[in-house]
Amino acid sequence: MTDNSTAGAGRRGTTSKRQIVIDAAIDVLGRQPDASIADIAAAGGIARRTIYGHFPTRRDLIVGIAESAAADLTAIIPARAALPAEPDRAVAALAMITWPVAGRYRALLGIGRQELGDDRVLELLAPGRELSLDLVEAGQRSGLFPAYLPPSTIVTLTDGATLGLLADADAGNSADPARDVAVVALVIAGLGATDAIAVVDAVTADGSPPRSG
């Protein structure tokens, strides 16, 4: 991968080069979390001046990766009508649909927590928050989920648990992290573990939401 691999003019060319830098950083930092700008440039075949032209500091680069993650997550969030009608199945499907984006960036989330703080990292999960709130509220109204906590608290707890599961997946401790995220989301919503597993299995059998290991 080189600076010239996405030659272009004007704004389009600038945007492409910026994405090349981000993609290279995701790859390098995923394998070597303490990599420097020089390391990223060498591994990605990118001139350091190109990286510095878009990201003056390593922290700016981490912020750029975070913004890229948020944009990718926003793009993949489905409309409510595209999810199963039942709130419990919809919660499971949403978790599995969004996992590929979370999986792509999971190695960077640990770095982000260290350099940007938990609050900023949790913002990465925000694009799906409104939909998640709607699903939990619907589940509580229908009686599928017990109203043992406010929906906003349940979604916040799920966001935090997702960060932990991402780290666990990165350590190789989960054979099917997408499924684990979906099960945990339902358990936090108030289902028993056995019921949560049954719902996730049913969603997987029915609709085949995108999966990522």
PDB file of C-alpha atoms in Angstrom:
ATOM      1  CA  MET A   1       0.000   0.000   0.000  1.00  0.00           C
ATOM      2  CA  THR A   2       1.534   3.318  -1.035  1.00  0.00           C
ATOM      3  CA  ASP A   3       0.693   6.988  -1.088  1.00  0.00           C
ATOM      4  CA  ASN A   4      -0.029   6.759  -4.786  1.00  0.00           C
ATOM      5  CA  SER A   5      -2.458   3.837  -4.589  1.00  0.00           C
ATOM      6  CA  THR A   6      -5.496   6.112  -4.613  1.00  0.00           C
ATOM      7  CA  ALA A   7      -4.429   8.945  -6.847  1.00  0.00           C
ATOM      8  CA  GLY A   8      -7.079  11.586  -7.215  1.00  0.00           C
ATOM      9  CA  ALA A   9      -7.690  15.249  -7.335  1.00  0.00           C
ATOM     10  CA  GLY A  10      -9.012  17.767  -4.891  1.00  0.00           C
ATOM     11  CA  ARG A  11     -11.184  16.758  -1.997  1.00  0.00           C
ATOM     12  CA  ARG A  12     -11.739  13.185  -3.208  1.00  0.00           C
ATOM     13  CA  GLY A  13      -7.999  12.529  -3.328  1.00  0.00           C
ATOM     14  CA  THR A  14      -7.472  14.034   0.108  1.00  0.00           C
ATOM     15  CA  THR A  15     -10.238  11.917   1.605  1.00  0.00           C
ATOM     16  CA  SER A  16      -8.850   8.755   0.016  1.00  0.00           C
ATOM     17  CA  LYS A  17      -5.358   9.360   1.375  1.00  0.00           C
ATOM     18  CA  ARG A  18      -6.769  10.035   4.826  1.00  0.00           C
ATOM     19  CA  GLN A  19      -8.588   6.700   4.718  1.00  0.00           C
ATOM     20  CA  ILE A  20      -5.423   4.932   3.579  1.00  0.00           C
ATOM     21  CA  VAL A  21      -3.683   6.292   6.677  1.00  0.00           C
ATOM     22  CA  ILE A  22      -6.545   5.177   8.929  1.00  0.00           C
ATOM     23  CA  ASP A  23      -6.660   1.690   7.391  1.00  0.00           C
ATOM     24  CA  ALA A  24      -2.911   1.283   7.809  1.00  0.00           C
ATOM     25  CA  ALA A  25      -3.111   2.470  11.413  1.00  0.00           C
ATOM     26  CA  ILE A  26      -5.931   0.032  12.200  1.00  0.00           C
ATOM     27  CA  ASP A  27      -3.859  -2.828  10.830  1.00  0.00           C
ATOM     28  CA  VAL A  28      -0.614  -1.843  12.558  1.00  0.00           C
ATOM     29  CA  LEU A  29      -2.069  -0.789  15.903  1.00  0.00           C
ATOM     30  CA  GLY A  30      -4.207  -3.902  15.981  1.00  0.00           C
ATOM     31  CA  ARG A  31      -0.996  -5.941  15.989  1.00  0.00           C
ATOM     32  CA  GLN A  32       1.249  -3.500  17.838  1.00  0.00           C
ATOM     33  CA  PRO A  33      -0.739  -1.185  20.139  1.00  0.00           C
ATOM     34  CA  ASP A  34       2.287   0.919  21.078  1.00  0.00           C
ATOM     35  CA  ALA A  35       3.330   1.528  17.461  1.00  0.00           C
ATOM     36  CA  SER A  36       4.564   5.009  16.647  1.00  0.00           C
ATOM     37  CA  ILE A  37       3.703   7.155  13.646  1.00  0.00           C
ATOM     38  CA  ALA A  38       7.014   6.047  12.136  1.00  0.00           C
ATOM     39  CA  ASP A  39       6.069   2.378  12.635  1.00  0.00           C
ATOM     40  CA  ILE A  40       2.692   2.922  10.971  1.00  0.00           C
ATOM     41  CA  ALA A  41       4.303   4.748   8.059  1.00  0.00           C
ATOM     42  CA  ALA A  42       6.866   1.990   7.510  1.00  0.00           C
ATOM     43  CA  ALA A  43       4.370  -0.867   7.758  1.00  0.00           C
ATOM     44  CA  GLY A  44       1.818   0.860   5.539  1.00  0.00           C
ATOM     45  CA  GLY A  45       4.276   2.115   2.941  1.00  0.00           C
ATOM     46  CA  ILE A  46       3.140   5.681   3.624  1.00  0.00           C
ATOM     47  CA  ALA A  47       5.363   8.737   3.891  1.00  0.00           C
ATOM     48  CA  ARG A  48       5.396  10.168   7.397  1.00  0.00           C
ATOM     49  CA  ARG A  49       4.653  13.611   6.009  1.00  0.00           C
ATOM     50  CA  THR A  50       1.406  12.219   4.593  1.00  0.00           C
ATOM     51  CA  ILE A  51       0.332  10.937   8.001  1.00  0.00           C
ATOM     52  CA  TYR A  52       1.338  14.171   9.718  1.00  0.00           C
ATOM     53  CA  GLY A  53      -0.515  16.135   7.056  1.00  0.00           C
ATOM     54  CA  HIS A  54      -3.771  14.559   8.218  1.00  0.00           C
ATOM     55  CA  PHE A  55      -2.944  13.744  11.844  1.00  0.00           C
ATOM     56  CA  PRO A  56      -0.329  16.004  13.472  1.00  0.00           C
ATOM     57  CA  THR A  57      -0.063  13.756  16.549  1.00  0.00           C
ATOM     58  CA  ARG A  58      -0.608  10.101  17.404  1.00  0.00           C
ATOM     59  CA  ARG A  59      -3.594  11.141  19.512  1.00  0.00           C
ATOM     60  CA  ASP A  60      -5.105  12.903  16.492  1.00  0.00           C
ATOM     61  CA  LEU A  61      -4.731   9.650  14.586  1.00  0.00           C
ATOM     62  CA  ILE A  62      -6.541   7.718  17.329  1.00  0.00           C
ATOM     63  CA  VAL A  63      -9.336  10.311  17.197  1.00  0.00           C
ATOM     64  CA  GLY A  64      -9.488   9.839  13.416  1.00  0.00           C
ATOM     65  CA  ILE A  65      -9.857   6.093  13.857  1.00  0.00           C
ATOM     66  CA  ALA A  66     -12.619   6.680  16.410  1.00  0.00           C
ATOM     67  CA  GLU A  67     -14.458   8.948  13.993  1.00  0.00           C
ATOM     68  CA  SER A  68     -14.089   6.363  11.227  1.00  0.00           C
ATOM     69  CA  ALA A  69     -15.544   3.704  13.529  1.00  0.00           C
ATOM     70  CA  ALA A  70     -18.500   5.917  14.385  1.00  0.00           C
ATOM     71  CA  ALA A  71     -19.176   6.602  10.701  1.00  0.00           C
ATOM     72  CA  ASP A  72     -19.016   2.902   9.819  1.00  0.00           C
ATOM     73  CA  LEU A  73     -21.357   2.048  12.682  1.00  0.00           C
ATOM     74  CA  THR A  74     -23.844   4.713  11.608  1.00  0.00           C
ATOM     75  CA  ALA A  75     -23.818   3.313   8.066  1.00  0.00           C
ATOM     76  CA  ILE A  76     -24.638  -0.224   9.186  1.00  0.00           C
ATOM     77  CA  ILE A  77     -27.437   0.549  11.672  1.00  0.00           C
ATOM     78  CA  PRO A  78     -30.665  -0.793  10.114  1.00  0.00           C
ATOM     79  CA  ALA A  79     -34.098   0.781  10.135  1.00  0.00           C
ATOM     80  CA  ARG A  80     -36.453  -0.605  12.771  1.00  0.00           C
ATOM     81  CA  ALA A  81     -38.612  -2.097  10.031  1.00  0.00           C
ATOM     82  CA  ALA A  82     -35.663  -4.194   8.857  1.00  0.00           C
ATOM     83  CA  LEU A  83     -35.398  -5.935  12.235  1.00  0.00           C
ATOM     84  CA  PRO A  84     -37.640  -8.696  13.600  1.00  0.00           C
ATOM     85  CA  ALA A  85     -40.967  -7.447  14.947  1.00  0.00           C
ATOM     86  CA  GLU A  86     -40.408  -9.018  18.375  1.00  0.00           C
ATOM     87  CA  PRO A  87     -38.274  -6.735  20.595  1.00  0.00           C
ATOM     88  CA  ASP A  88     -36.169  -9.559  22.016  1.00  0.00           C
ATOM     89  CA  ARG A  89     -35.305 -10.889  18.562  1.00  0.00           C
ATOM     90  CA  ALA A  90     -34.682  -7.348  17.349  1.00  0.00           C
ATOM     91  CA  VAL A  91     -32.188  -6.711  20.175  1.00  0.00           C
ATOM     92  CA  ALA A  92     -30.324  -9.892  19.267  1.00  0.00           C
ATOM     93  CA  ALA A  93     -30.349  -9.113  15.548  1.00  0.00           C
ATOM     94  CA  LEU A  94     -29.098  -5.565  16.097  1.00  0.00           C
ATOM     95  CA  ALA A  95     -26.194  -6.826  18.212  1.00  0.00           C
ATOM     96  CA  MET A  96     -25.150  -9.289  15.506  1.00  0.00           C
ATOM     97  CA  ILE A  97     -25.638  -6.834  12.648  1.00  0.00           C
ATOM     98  CA  THR A  98     -23.374  -4.264  14.278  1.00  0.00           C
ATOM     99  CA  TRP A  99     -20.721  -6.726  15.411  1.00  0.00           C
ATOM    100  CA  PRO A 100     -18.670  -6.666  12.161  1.00  0.00           C
ATOM    101  CA  VAL A 101     -17.910  -2.968  12.724  1.00  0.00           C
ATOM    102  CA  ALA A 102     -17.144  -3.507  16.389  1.00  0.00           C
ATOM    103  CA  GLY A 103     -14.995  -6.485  15.479  1.00  0.00           C
ATOM    104  CA  ARG A 104     -12.979  -4.474  12.951  1.00  0.00           C
ATOM    105  CA  TYR A 105     -12.148  -1.841  15.520  1.00  0.00           C
ATOM    106  CA  ARG A 106     -12.013  -3.963  18.658  1.00  0.00           C
ATOM    107  CA  ALA A 107      -8.224  -3.981  18.953  1.00  0.00           C
ATOM    108  CA  LEU A 108      -8.280  -0.194  18.835  1.00  0.00           C
ATOM    109  CA  LEU A 109     -10.864   0.207  21.568  1.00  0.00           C
ATOM    110  CA  GLY A 110      -8.351  -0.632  24.266  1.00  0.00           C
ATOM    111  CA  ILE A 111      -5.997   2.010  22.907  1.00  0.00           C
ATOM    112  CA  GLY A 112      -8.871   4.467  22.675  1.00  0.00           C
ATOM    113  CA  ARG A 113      -9.852   3.883  26.288  1.00  0.00           C
ATOM    114  CA  GLN A 114      -6.297   4.612  27.377  1.00  0.00           C
ATOM    115  CA  GLU A 115      -5.752   7.667  25.220  1.00  0.00           C
ATOM    116  CA  LEU A 116      -9.236   9.143  24.828  1.00  0.00           C
ATOM    117  CA  GLY A 117     -11.075   7.854  27.891  1.00  0.00           C
ATOM    118  CA  ASP A 118     -14.093   5.624  28.335  1.00  0.00           C
ATOM    119  CA  ASP A 119     -16.599   8.401  27.634  1.00  0.00           C
ATOM    120  CA  ARG A 120     -15.180   9.050  24.166  1.00  0.00           C
ATOM    121  CA  VAL A 121     -15.018   5.362  23.334  1.00  0.00           C
ATOM    122  CA  LEU A 122     -18.622   4.870  24.410  1.00  0.00           C
ATOM    123  CA  GLU A 123     -19.544   7.597  21.929  1.00  0.00           C
ATOM    124  CA  LEU A 124     -18.559   5.105  19.234  1.00  0.00           C
ATOM    125  CA  LEU A 125     -21.540   3.028  20.279  1.00  0.00           C
ATOM    126  CA  ALA A 126     -23.905   6.013  20.307  1.00  0.00           C
ATOM    127  CA  PRO A 127     -25.236   5.744  16.716  1.00  0.00           C
ATOM    128  CA  GLY A 128     -27.301   2.713  17.688  1.00  0.00           C
ATOM    129  CA  ARG A 129     -28.343   4.029  21.085  1.00  0.00           C
ATOM    130  CA  GLU A 130     -31.680   5.520  20.050  1.00  0.00           C
ATOM    131  CA  LEU A 131     -32.723   2.332  18.290  1.00  0.00           C
ATOM    132  CA  SER A 132     -31.556   0.229  21.236  1.00  0.00           C
ATOM    133  CA  LEU A 133     -33.591   2.387  23.603  1.00  0.00           C
ATOM    134  CA  ASP A 134     -36.687   1.964  21.427  1.00  0.00           C
ATOM    135  CA  LEU A 135     -36.264  -1.826  21.421  1.00  0.00           C
ATOM    136  CA  VAL A 136     -35.795  -2.096  25.177  1.00  0.00           C
ATOM    137  CA  GLU A 137     -38.755   0.212  25.816  1.00  0.00           C
ATOM    138  CA  ALA A 138     -40.907  -1.878  23.478  1.00  0.00           C
ATOM    139  CA  GLY A 139     -39.780  -5.056  25.212  1.00  0.00           C
ATOM    140  CA  GLN A 140     -40.703  -3.659  28.606  1.00  0.00           C
ATOM    141  CA  ARG A 141     -44.108  -2.474  27.395  1.00  0.00           C
ATOM    142  CA  SER A 142     -44.872  -5.886  25.923  1.00  0.00           C
ATOM    143  CA  GLY A 143     -43.704  -7.725  29.027  1.00  0.00           C
ATOM    144  CA  LEU A 144     -40.884  -9.527  27.222  1.00  0.00           C
ATOM    145  CA  PHE A 145     -38.355  -7.627  29.333  1.00  0.00           C
ATOM    146  CA  PRO A 146     -38.903  -6.917  33.028  1.00  0.00           C
ATOM    147  CA  ALA A 147     -38.896  -3.232  33.923  1.00  0.00           C
ATOM    148  CA  TYR A 148     -36.275  -3.755  36.604  1.00  0.00           C
ATOM    149  CA  LEU A 149     -34.194  -0.806  35.387  1.00  0.00           C
ATOM    150  CA  PRO A 150     -34.898   2.201  33.141  1.00  0.00           C
ATOM    151  CA  PRO A 151     -34.222   1.479  29.453  1.00  0.00           C
ATOM    152  CA  SER A 152     -31.479   4.113  29.324  1.00  0.00           C
ATOM    153  CA  THR A 153     -29.643   2.369  32.168  1.00  0.00           C
ATOM    154  CA  ILE A 154     -29.968  -1.003  30.459  1.00  0.00           C
ATOM    155  CA  VAL A 155     -28.510   0.386  27.222  1.00  0.00           C
ATOM    156  CA  THR A 156     -25.651   2.053  29.114  1.00  0.00           C
ATOM    157  CA  LEU A 157     -24.849  -1.214  30.892  1.00  0.00           C
ATOM    158  CA  THR A 158     -24.946  -3.042  27.564  1.00  0.00           C
ATOM    159  CA  ASP A 159     -22.502  -0.534  26.058  1.00  0.00           C
ATOM    160  CA  GLY A 160     -20.088  -1.143  28.930  1.00  0.00           C
ATOM    161  CA  ALA A 161     -20.444  -4.909  28.677  1.00  0.00           C
ATOM    162  CA  THR A 162     -19.784  -4.717  24.942  1.00  0.00           C
ATOM    163  CA  LEU A 163     -16.416  -3.070  25.606  1.00  0.00           C
ATOM    164  CA  GLY A 164     -15.514  -5.924  27.923  1.00  0.00           C
ATOM    165  CA  LEU A 165     -16.622  -8.532  25.414  1.00  0.00           C
ATOM    166  CA  LEU A 166     -14.616  -6.829  22.686  1.00  0.00           C
ATOM    167  CA  ALA A 167     -11.494  -7.049  24.811  1.00  0.00           C
ATOM    168  CA  ASP A 168     -12.261 -10.688  25.591  1.00  0.00           C
ATOM    169  CA  ALA A 169     -12.691 -11.448  21.891  1.00  0.00           C
ATOM    170  CA  ASP A 170      -9.419  -9.742  21.070  1.00  0.00           C
ATOM    171  CA  ALA A 171      -7.709 -11.994  23.623  1.00  0.00           C
ATOM    172  CA  GLY A 172      -9.100 -15.017  21.783  1.00  0.00           C
ATOM    173  CA  ASN A 173     -11.440 -16.077  24.576  1.00  0.00           C
ATOM    174  CA  SER A 174     -14.607 -16.236  22.484  1.00  0.00           C
ATOM    175  CA  ALA A 175     -15.304 -18.625  19.637  1.00  0.00           C
ATOM    176  CA  ASP A 176     -18.356 -16.627  18.511  1.00  0.00           C
ATOM    177  CA  PRO A 177     -18.222 -13.058  19.845  1.00  0.00           C
ATOM    178  CA  ALA A 178     -21.222 -11.850  17.824  1.00  0.00           C
ATOM    179  CA  ARG A 179     -23.383 -14.452  19.507  1.00  0.00           C
ATOM    180  CA  ASP A 180     -21.925 -13.625  22.926  1.00  0.00           C
ATOM    181  CA  VAL A 181     -22.690  -9.926  22.511  1.00  0.00           C
ATOM    182  CA  ALA A 182     -26.282 -10.702  21.537  1.00  0.00           C
ATOM    183  CA  VAL A 183     -26.802 -13.080  24.475  1.00  0.00           C
ATOM    184  CA  VAL A 184     -25.355 -10.608  26.973  1.00  0.00           C
ATOM    185  CA  ALA A 185     -27.506  -7.771  25.579  1.00  0.00           C
ATOM    186  CA  LEU A 186     -30.620  -9.866  26.210  1.00  0.00           C
ATOM    187  CA  VAL A 187     -29.497 -10.923  29.679  1.00  0.00           C
ATOM    188  CA  ILE A 188     -28.930  -7.296  30.654  1.00  0.00           C
ATOM    189  CA  ALA A 189     -32.376  -6.490  29.240  1.00  0.00           C
ATOM    190  CA  GLY A 190     -33.761  -8.998  31.738  1.00  0.00           C
ATOM    191  CA  LEU A 191     -33.994 -12.407  30.082  1.00  0.00           C
ATOM    192  CA  GLY A 192     -32.617 -15.482  31.764  1.00  0.00           C
ATOM    193  CA  ALA A 193     -29.508 -16.905  30.152  1.00  0.00           C
ATOM    194  CA  THR A 194     -31.314 -19.975  28.782  1.00  0.00           C
ATOM    195  CA  ASP A 195     -34.051 -17.848  27.218  1.00  0.00           C
ATOM    196  CA  ALA A 196     -31.489 -15.397  25.808  1.00  0.00           C
ATOM    197  CA  ILE A 197     -29.542 -18.205  24.153  1.00  0.00           C
ATOM    198  CA  ALA A 198     -32.754 -19.607  22.664  1.00  0.00           C
ATOM    199  CA  VAL A 199     -33.688 -16.205  21.197  1.00  0.00           C
ATOM    200  CA  VAL A 200     -30.235 -15.720  19.668  1.00  0.00           C
ATOM    201  CA  ASP A 201     -30.280 -19.221  18.208  1.00  0.00           C
ATOM    202  CA  ALA A 202     -33.711 -18.569  16.717  1.00  0.00           C
ATOM    203  CA  VAL A 203     -32.585 -15.287  15.149  1.00  0.00           C
ATOM    204  CA  THR A 204     -29.511 -16.954  13.723  1.00  0.00           C
ATOM    205  CA  ALA A 205     -31.596 -19.768  12.244  1.00  0.00           C
ATOM    206  CA  ASP A 206     -34.253 -17.440  10.848  1.00  0.00           C
ATOM    207  CA  GLY A 207     -32.592 -14.433   9.376  1.00  0.00           C
ATOM    208  CA  SER A 208     -28.849 -14.892   9.232  1.00  0.00           C
ATOM    209  CA  PRO A 209     -27.795 -11.404  10.364  1.00  0.00           C
ATOM    210  CA  PRO A 210     -24.204 -10.687   9.326  1.00  0.00           C
ATOM    211  CA  ARG A 211     -21.783 -12.591  11.514  1.00  0.00           C
ATOM    212  CA  SER A 212     -18.156 -11.883  12.281  1.00  0.00           C
ATOM    213  CA  GLY A 213     -15.660 -13.871  14.251  1.00  0.00           C
TER     214      GLY A 213
END
